[in-house]
XYZ file of C-alpha atoms in Angstrom:
597
model
C 43.727 34.311 -17.879
C 42.444 37.202 -15.734
C 39.129 37.273 -13.946
C 37.490 40.315 -12.271
C 37.147 40.142 -8.514
C 35.800 43.646 -7.876
C 35.824 47.021 -9.537
C 39.450 47.735 -8.679
C 41.165 44.416 -8.451
C 41.758 41.260 -10.425
C 42.984 37.805 -9.638
C 45.265 35.836 -11.902
C 44.975 32.080 -12.358
C 48.056 30.166 -13.517
C 47.721 26.622 -14.853
C 49.583 23.969 -12.765
C 50.310 20.317 -13.470
C 47.187 18.172 -13.108
C 46.854 15.756 -10.183
C 45.632 12.262 -11.108
C 42.516 10.825 -9.445
C 43.151 7.075 -9.668
C 40.610 4.225 -9.370
C 41.053 0.445 -9.544
C 39.418 -2.787 -8.482
C 36.377 -2.517 -10.695
C 35.199 -4.652 -13.574
C 35.483 -4.257 -17.326
C 31.980 -4.786 -18.752
C 29.604 -3.562 -21.386
C 25.922 -3.701 -22.238
C 23.066 -1.787 -23.924
C 22.081 1.769 -23.000
C 19.534 2.365 -20.318
C 16.307 4.122 -21.281
C 17.602 7.282 -19.687
C 20.869 7.140 -21.622
C 19.038 6.378 -24.843
C 16.753 9.338 -24.233
C 19.726 11.690 -23.926
C 21.440 10.185 -26.942
C 18.384 10.732 -29.163
C 18.081 14.283 -27.874
C 21.741 15.046 -28.402
C 21.611 13.586 -31.908
C 19.083 16.312 -32.681
C 20.657 19.143 -30.612
C 24.411 18.317 -30.196
C 25.324 21.868 -29.155
C 22.548 22.282 -26.540
C 23.706 24.100 -23.394
C 22.579 21.101 -21.321
C 24.638 18.570 -23.256
C 26.983 18.831 -20.261
C 25.929 19.453 -16.675
C 27.908 21.591 -14.284
C 28.301 21.323 -10.526
C 30.145 23.514 -8.000
C 31.603 21.335 -5.218
C 31.373 22.132 -1.519
C 35.004 21.969 -0.340
C 35.707 22.175 3.417
C 38.270 24.798 4.398
C 41.839 23.508 4.474
C 41.302 20.809 1.781
C 44.293 20.002 -0.424
C 44.245 19.074 -4.106
C 45.456 15.545 -3.361
C 42.484 15.129 -0.986
C 40.190 16.338 -3.762
C 41.779 13.857 -6.166
C 41.391 11.024 -3.628
C 37.707 11.812 -3.162
C 37.166 11.930 -6.936
C 38.946 8.592 -7.281
C 36.614 7.066 -4.670
C 33.582 8.347 -6.589
C 34.951 6.873 -9.795
C 35.528 3.519 -8.073
C 32.096 3.376 -6.543
C 29.946 4.422 -9.556
C 30.317 2.609 -12.832
C 28.392 5.402 -14.595
C 31.362 7.720 -14.003
C 33.780 5.415 -15.752
C 31.671 4.533 -18.774
C 32.321 5.219 -22.440
C 29.182 5.716 -24.484
C 29.489 4.197 -27.986
C 26.943 4.784 -30.761
C 26.065 2.635 -33.777
C 23.018 0.567 -34.578
C 23.109 -0.918 -31.076
C 24.440 1.763 -28.723
C 26.694 0.321 -26.075
C 27.888 1.551 -22.685
C 31.398 0.248 -21.887
C 32.657 0.308 -18.263
C 36.344 0.332 -17.443
C 37.592 -1.177 -14.223
C 40.689 0.922 -13.525
C 42.392 4.113 -14.725
C 42.833 7.748 -13.764
C 41.268 11.142 -14.338
C 43.447 14.217 -14.359
C 42.177 16.904 -11.967
C 42.972 20.244 -13.582
C 44.645 22.696 -11.153
C 44.822 26.460 -11.356
C 46.808 28.541 -8.912
C 45.474 31.912 -7.596
C 48.217 34.566 -7.649
C 49.576 34.859 -4.073
C 50.109 38.615 -4.544
C 46.325 39.048 -4.646
C 45.659 40.809 -1.350
C 41.883 40.848 -1.394
C 39.866 37.698 -0.527
C 38.849 35.753 -3.581
C 35.147 34.986 -3.960
C 34.859 31.160 -4.368
C 31.684 31.604 -6.434
C 33.567 33.698 -8.976
C 36.453 31.260 -8.995
C 34.013 28.386 -9.619
C 32.376 30.309 -12.443
C 35.763 30.794 -14.100
C 36.714 27.149 -13.622
C 33.463 26.045 -15.251
C 34.215 28.369 -18.154
C 37.579 26.619 -18.610
C 35.722 23.247 -18.795
C 33.068 24.478 -21.175
C 34.424 22.651 -24.262
C 32.085 19.787 -23.647
C 32.580 16.027 -23.376
C 32.222 13.743 -26.405
C 29.879 10.792 -25.869
C 32.727 8.335 -26.561
C 35.279 10.097 -24.324
C 37.215 7.641 -22.116
C 35.514 9.143 -18.985
C 32.327 11.197 -18.986
C 33.421 13.892 -16.506
C 36.101 16.541 -15.939
C 37.229 18.119 -12.619
C 39.089 21.387 -11.918
C 40.267 23.067 -8.733
C 41.646 26.532 -7.941
C 44.236 26.660 -5.217
C 45.916 29.233 -2.975
C 49.195 27.724 -1.899
C 48.406 24.137 -0.885
C 44.725 24.735 -0.161
C 41.734 24.470 -2.493
C 39.713 27.697 -2.856
C 37.105 26.292 -5.252
C 36.420 23.056 -7.201
C 33.949 22.073 -9.929
C 32.876 19.071 -11.929
C 31.439 18.904 -15.477
C 29.541 15.769 -16.566
C 28.295 14.361 -19.831
C 24.466 14.302 -19.608
C 24.704 10.728 -20.722
C 26.266 9.856 -17.350
C 24.166 11.854 -14.859
C 21.031 13.862 -14.395
C 20.515 16.731 -11.915
C 19.561 14.490 -8.988
C 22.609 12.217 -9.594
C 24.804 15.341 -9.432
C 23.165 16.264 -6.133
C 23.999 12.845 -4.733
C 27.600 13.051 -6.034
C 28.011 16.540 -4.532
C 26.990 15.294 -1.072
C 29.189 12.179 -1.344
C 32.185 14.247 -2.400
C 32.004 16.521 0.588
C 31.356 13.666 2.935
C 34.420 11.825 1.597
C 36.577 14.839 2.308
C 35.395 14.823 5.867
C 35.468 11.009 6.197
C 37.211 9.031 3.446
C 35.332 5.891 4.533
C 31.904 7.473 4.148
C 29.534 5.069 2.348
C 28.259 6.079 -1.077
C 24.958 7.900 -1.093
C 24.494 7.073 2.523
C 23.448 3.647 1.358
C 25.940 2.022 -1.013
C 29.183 0.570 0.223
C 32.690 1.187 -1.050
C 33.433 -0.709 -4.275
C 34.961 -3.785 -2.698
C 31.744 -4.437 -0.742
C 29.306 -2.956 -3.323
C 29.686 -5.799 -5.758
C 28.750 -8.386 -3.166
C 25.855 -6.340 -1.746
C 24.068 -5.537 -4.995
C 24.697 -1.823 -5.496
C 22.593 -0.674 -8.416
C 24.656 0.408 -11.440
C 23.619 1.417 -14.981
C 24.307 -1.962 -16.512
C 22.026 -3.494 -13.925
C 19.446 -0.818 -14.691
C 19.576 -1.693 -18.411
C 19.017 -5.356 -17.506
C 16.035 -4.448 -15.244
C 14.464 -2.401 -18.016
C 14.543 -5.444 -20.290
C 12.339 -7.458 -17.889
C 8.946 -8.294 -19.486
C 6.996 -6.413 -16.818
C 9.161 -3.326 -17.364
C 8.614 -3.682 -21.119
C 4.809 -3.642 -20.580
C 5.158 -0.415 -18.564
C 7.177 1.125 -21.368
C 4.558 0.173 -23.928
C 1.906 1.775 -21.692
C 4.012 4.937 -21.583
C 4.103 5.054 -25.401
C 0.347 4.775 -25.490
C 0.145 7.648 -22.948
C 2.308 9.763 -25.289
C 0.157 8.884 -28.339
C -3.102 9.897 -26.581
C -1.655 13.297 -25.744
C 0.218 13.832 -29.016
C -3.066 13.715 -30.894
C -4.451 16.589 -28.788
C -1.503 18.723 -27.692
C -1.019 22.180 -29.304
C 2.099 22.297 -31.431
C 3.022 25.489 -29.513
C 1.115 26.314 -26.362
C 2.594 29.851 -26.190
C 1.562 30.963 -29.694
C 1.873 34.729 -29.582
C 2.225 37.522 -32.174
C 5.794 38.586 -32.849
C 7.098 41.652 -31.014
C 10.217 41.909 -33.186
C 12.477 40.022 -35.581
C 13.930 36.678 -34.600
C 16.460 37.299 -31.820
C 18.625 35.450 -29.335
C 17.469 33.829 -26.130
C 17.428 34.970 -22.557
C 16.774 33.757 -18.987
C 14.908 35.590 -16.188
C 15.345 34.412 -12.645
C 12.760 35.243 -9.936
C 14.090 35.242 -6.350
C 11.202 35.733 -3.946
C 11.285 35.378 -0.117
C 7.574 36.210 -0.087
C 6.838 33.464 -2.597
C 8.641 30.917 -0.456
C 6.666 32.011 2.599
C 3.382 31.818 0.631
C 4.223 28.307 -0.487
C 4.586 27.176 3.107
C 1.175 28.539 3.965
C -0.470 26.880 0.970
C 1.355 23.601 1.568
C 0.132 23.495 5.173
C -3.447 24.077 4.029
C -3.498 21.718 1.059
C -1.006 19.104 2.406
C 0.697 19.140 -1.017
C 4.354 19.493 -1.987
C 5.579 22.970 -2.811
C 6.786 22.083 -6.343
C 3.300 20.837 -7.074
C 1.844 24.147 -5.918
C 4.302 26.088 -8.122
C 3.273 23.891 -11.070
C -0.416 24.573 -10.402
C 0.207 28.311 -10.204
C 2.262 28.208 -13.431
C -0.566 26.377 -15.241
C -3.082 28.952 -14.026
C -0.835 31.721 -15.360
C -0.287 30.011 -18.744
C -3.999 29.231 -19.071
C -4.874 32.842 -18.374
C -2.382 34.224 -20.828
C -2.794 31.730 -23.723
C -6.546 31.273 -23.610
C -6.393 27.511 -23.198
C -8.607 25.897 -20.564
C -6.372 22.804 -20.622
C -2.626 22.909 -20.211
C -0.887 20.080 -21.989
C 2.872 20.214 -22.059
C 5.906 18.226 -20.861
C 7.335 17.977 -17.395
C 10.468 16.069 -16.436
C 9.972 12.925 -14.323
C 12.950 12.017 -12.119
C 11.938 8.291 -12.312
C 13.438 7.570 -8.901
C 10.437 5.919 -7.329
C 12.155 2.627 -6.353
C 14.377 2.635 -3.218
C 17.333 1.258 -5.166
C 17.207 4.325 -7.457
C 17.227 6.919 -4.704
C 21.050 7.233 -4.747
C 21.591 5.844 -8.239
C 24.322 7.574 -10.280
C 23.055 7.713 -13.834
C 20.583 9.632 -15.973
C 16.968 8.619 -15.373
C 14.937 11.767 -15.924
C 12.678 11.759 -19.004
C 9.971 13.995 -20.306
C 6.290 13.066 -19.848
C 3.236 14.864 -21.211
C 0.838 16.158 -18.560
C -2.702 17.466 -18.865
C -4.186 19.853 -16.322
C -7.752 21.206 -16.735
C -7.749 24.669 -15.133
C -11.429 25.459 -15.806
C -13.950 25.888 -12.989
C -11.357 25.227 -10.291
C -10.501 27.232 -7.244
C -6.829 27.379 -6.407
C -6.847 24.567 -3.866
C -8.736 22.320 -6.253
C -6.226 23.253 -8.942
C -3.438 22.143 -6.651
C -5.160 18.787 -6.082
C -5.631 18.307 -9.809
C -1.993 19.212 -10.397
C -0.888 16.568 -7.925
C -3.035 13.915 -9.615
C -1.907 14.969 -13.082
C 1.789 14.904 -12.202
C 1.517 11.601 -10.456
C -0.386 10.017 -13.348
C 2.064 11.378 -15.886
C 5.092 10.259 -13.906
C 3.906 6.698 -13.950
C 4.657 6.882 -17.682
C 8.083 8.448 -17.237
C 10.256 5.614 -18.662
C 9.977 4.927 -22.358
C 12.107 4.006 -25.380
C 13.120 7.291 -27.037
C 13.715 5.665 -30.456
C 10.119 4.409 -30.508
C 8.884 7.744 -29.128
C 10.685 9.630 -31.907
C 9.066 7.514 -34.620
C 5.696 8.064 -32.940
C 6.209 11.845 -32.771
C 7.115 11.945 -36.470
C 4.088 9.867 -37.482
C 1.591 11.892 -35.507
C 3.198 15.144 -36.791
C 2.705 14.010 -40.381
C -0.912 12.900 -39.700
C -1.837 16.167 -37.966
C 0.257 18.376 -40.251
C 2.130 19.962 -37.346
C 5.683 20.499 -36.146
C 5.348 19.360 -32.498
C 7.574 21.438 -30.253
C 6.884 20.031 -26.722
C 6.896 23.322 -24.884
C 6.840 25.006 -22.481
C 8.797 22.506 -20.406
C 8.516 22.580 -16.601
C 11.567 21.168 -14.877
C 11.404 20.709 -11.099
C 14.886 20.508 -9.572
C 13.659 20.555 -5.985
C 13.370 17.464 -3.783
C 10.811 18.754 -1.265
C 11.200 18.011 2.457
C 9.837 19.402 5.631
C 11.163 23.023 5.750
C 13.695 23.879 8.389
C 14.009 27.146 10.220
C 11.443 29.526 11.734
C 7.837 29.634 10.679
C 6.994 31.656 7.596
C 6.147 35.321 7.704
C 2.489 35.930 8.583
C 0.238 36.247 5.612
C -0.379 39.919 6.420
C 3.345 40.579 6.029
C 3.738 38.945 2.605
C 2.883 42.046 0.568
C 5.672 44.007 2.273
C 8.038 41.076 1.843
C 7.346 41.141 -1.886
C 9.251 44.385 -2.104
C 12.432 42.292 -1.691
C 11.640 40.183 -4.776
C 14.298 40.346 -7.478
C 14.123 39.408 -11.154
C 17.497 39.192 -12.966
C 17.738 38.837 -16.733
C 20.709 37.542 -18.691
C 21.214 36.606 -22.372
C 21.313 32.864 -23.120
C 21.793 30.680 -26.204
C 18.650 29.637 -28.052
C 17.199 26.211 -27.248
C 14.938 23.853 -29.137
C 11.774 24.997 -27.304
C 10.344 28.508 -27.328
C 9.885 28.729 -23.556
C 10.650 26.702 -20.420
C 10.588 27.036 -16.671
C 12.961 25.603 -14.064
C 12.178 25.506 -10.311
C 15.462 25.618 -8.389
C 14.571 26.391 -4.745
C 11.585 26.705 -2.389
C 13.240 26.872 1.036
C 13.643 30.446 2.231
C 13.513 31.659 -1.345
C 11.278 30.807 -4.298
C 13.800 30.650 -7.151
C 12.101 30.130 -10.529
C 13.624 30.780 -13.949
C 11.917 31.361 -17.276
C 13.768 30.866 -20.541
C 12.880 32.298 -23.923
C 14.595 30.905 -27.007
C 13.439 33.768 -29.203
C 13.123 37.192 -27.594
C 11.617 38.462 -30.792
C 8.431 36.496 -29.913
C 8.705 36.055 -26.136
C 10.749 39.035 -24.963
C 12.319 39.895 -21.613
C 9.200 41.805 -20.459
C 6.939 38.881 -21.259
C 9.088 36.327 -19.438
C 9.410 38.541 -16.362
C 5.650 39.185 -16.346
C 4.918 35.422 -16.270
C 7.292 34.898 -13.269
C 5.810 37.813 -11.374
C 2.302 36.520 -12.137
C 3.181 33.210 -10.484
C 4.362 35.082 -7.403
C 1.201 37.291 -7.342
C -1.035 34.232 -7.540
C 0.834 32.469 -4.722
C 0.589 35.558 -2.477
C -3.080 35.872 -3.228
C -3.684 32.198 -2.340
C -1.471 32.202 0.775
C -4.175 33.181 3.268
C -7.204 31.554 1.755
C -8.453 29.406 -1.101
C -9.320 31.477 -4.194
C -12.666 30.956 -5.915
C -12.599 29.844 -9.522
C -13.517 33.297 -10.798
C -10.733 34.861 -8.755
C -7.800 32.705 -9.912
C -7.270 34.317 -13.323
C -7.541 37.934 -12.201
C -5.132 37.214 -9.294
C -2.344 36.627 -11.816
C -2.550 40.278 -12.879
C -2.349 39.231 -16.559
C -4.748 39.586 -19.466
C -5.085 37.052 -22.307
C -2.783 37.439 -25.287
C -4.361 39.787 -27.882
C -4.791 37.977 -31.195
C -6.180 39.725 -34.234
C -8.780 38.524 -36.799
C -6.107 36.596 -38.763
C -5.690 34.128 -35.909
C -7.530 30.787 -35.948
C -7.858 27.950 -33.453
C -7.432 24.795 -35.566
C -6.852 21.308 -34.149
C -6.089 22.765 -30.681
C -3.509 25.126 -32.226
C -3.534 28.903 -32.481
C -2.299 29.738 -35.980
C -1.918 32.806 -38.163
C -3.600 32.458 -41.553
C -1.003 34.787 -43.098
C 1.723 32.566 -41.810
C 0.139 29.501 -43.432
C -0.020 31.453 -46.651
C 3.687 32.342 -46.342
C 4.273 28.639 -45.838
C 2.620 27.916 -49.186
C 4.626 30.659 -50.885
C 7.879 29.218 -49.603
C 6.889 25.672 -50.510
C 5.506 26.315 -53.995
C 6.437 29.824 -55.058
C 4.655 33.128 -54.662
C 1.264 33.184 -56.373
C 1.021 29.424 -56.851
C -1.642 28.981 -54.226
C -3.396 30.329 -51.167
C -4.915 29.005 -47.931
C -8.420 29.778 -46.665
C -10.456 29.005 -43.513
C -13.534 27.169 -44.698
C -16.222 25.130 -42.860
C -14.320 22.013 -43.866
C -11.207 23.357 -42.133
C -7.991 24.912 -43.351
C -7.961 24.412 -47.182
C -5.142 25.143 -49.641
C -5.906 25.857 -53.287
C -2.888 25.207 -55.530
C -2.123 25.341 -59.213
C -0.690 22.185 -60.737
C 3.065 22.151 -61.038
C 6.212 20.391 -59.886
C 5.691 18.763 -56.487
C 1.982 19.481 -56.220
C 0.254 17.122 -58.691
C -1.525 15.285 -55.868
C -2.639 16.195 -52.324
C -0.071 13.724 -50.914
C 2.790 15.422 -52.777
C 1.520 18.857 -51.754
C 1.337 17.796 -48.139
C 4.856 16.393 -48.177
C 6.120 19.717 -49.603
C 4.310 21.716 -46.864
C 5.663 19.504 -44.110
C 9.255 20.038 -45.399
C 8.772 23.828 -45.128
C 7.036 23.705 -41.732
C 9.868 23.586 -39.134
C 10.634 26.833 -37.271
C 7.111 28.182 -37.904
C 5.460 28.386 -34.514
C 2.143 29.755 -35.751
C 1.571 27.777 -38.934
C 0.360 24.301 -39.761
C -0.118 22.450 -43.015
C -3.616 22.730 -44.610
C -6.104 20.051 -43.697
C -7.266 19.708 -47.282
C -5.704 20.405 -50.692
C -7.503 21.353 -53.861
C -5.289 21.157 -56.946
C -6.523 23.244 -59.861
C -5.360 23.400 -63.457
C -4.056 26.971 -63.091
C -3.930 29.831 -60.597
C -6.364 32.773 -60.865
C -5.136 36.291 -61.449
C -5.725 37.051 -57.781
C -4.722 33.960 -55.667
C -6.242 35.547 -52.559
C -9.721 35.530 -54.131
C -11.477 32.324 -53.027
C -14.333 32.726 -55.483
C -11.867 32.735 -58.383
C -10.422 29.384 -57.294
C -13.985 27.955 -57.091
C -14.516 28.808 -60.827
C -11.449 26.773 -61.908
C -11.489 23.070 -62.906
C -10.248 20.787 -60.160
C -7.531 18.272 -61.052
C -7.370 16.534 -57.654
C -8.399 17.095 -54.087
C -8.042 15.398 -50.718
C -6.517 15.576 -47.236
C -3.017 14.631 -48.272
C -2.577 12.945 -44.877
C -2.452 9.294 -43.776
C -5.593 7.987 -42.153
C -5.756 8.177 -38.375
C -8.641 5.694 -38.106
C -8.331 3.551 -35.010
C -5.919 5.929 -33.292
C -6.481 6.429 -29.564
C -8.633 9.342 -28.531
């Protein structure tokens, strides 16, 4: 293997014998999945090749560290945290099985000693992660892999790759800190709070099996039932695709744009001081204002990820806890500071419903989708990866200097594999630099220019709001964006922007060209169909339409079906359908009577 170091030189990595990271003294035990684990399992069952099926972490290795010291630190982590030595078994009753002792091979790669130039640890880490990219099966004996690059006896870079069933991003952050602390002090307590394994079992360290038991408590069960009711209320109102936009090209691959803005970070500090609100909340409020301006929705309803670490015992917990929650933010008639206050209340309220049974949630999603005739996509997703704290360092640049500082903003684009949602946003950093990424799963609909324009609009809005609150009428224009242009064939039906032509193509694909047509009538979206195989009744017609619906972002099933004895010569002529005898008609959907508003 050869990796590029600079334009003129390369560095060669040679595989070496692995070094075992041993652990012992634990217990062999098993129990049901936690809600967080079950959430990831359900998601991976639907998207097994998703780029986030494994999570990657670059370790901070003090200078002079040896591979055996790395292996010893990894062994300590394995001993302390049962989630790192768990096998995840499927079946009708998914089980997590903990092993008490064993070893993990630390993969070792040697940097060619003849390489004269210094080797960039970041590039080495990137290459090591590429070598571990094969993924980790859910039932693998251990849910992590570790690799190190060495020069002589010293480690130049080290990385870990985890199954998402074992950790979430915050758990990786805790493990990264513990790993470095262990290299500096092998007796360092876990997470700054837990004790080494021999003491942990007697002092009640919180482990995934204990979390599963806590989630089975009747009070916890009632909270989970409340979370499902929260989902149902929103699922009946959420657009199937908030970012419904005309195509700019044929279906294409995905891409990621990353905004790096020193000016944005400084603006956040000014706004946070004025509103006394966390910086991630401010970014979320700004993003909602941008999305509302661009999409034409007054209300933003879409998922955020809740870390679910509100209890003290979960602060340093090693496991996966984060789950999606649906949040609603009304952006209308709000100045920027009021929008920030609303965002805080909306995120707090949604996060109270952050722990729920994903198997029940999946059945609910499917039922509501059938009843509404939609393919619910749950996007865009906003994922905050920042744990906000009082910022260190000098005060931010004065407001008057922010416009000049914006000249140092960078936006970098790179291709990426498609994901299940059309668009998502990840907040990575607010200290010293606002680092915000936007993902598009289909650049034929949301292209590079569009993603970058959204990120820059967030920055523009933050800079405009840094010195003073913005009046309601000024928030939208401050983004620098105009609403998406939609032609006369676009309709707003059941909170969803749809294309009538796309609904007609849905009918063609479901029943054959010329067998029917869809029209916008006072009664709603109505399909007229000729009798034939699979469309003798409205219920059968609706089932056929639902089966053809996935991957159509701007279509929905008709709200009413009229089955006629035959098709007219011109299926696009509504008057011709009205002259034909009707065999059957109806909504073709289960009743939603009694459903929550």
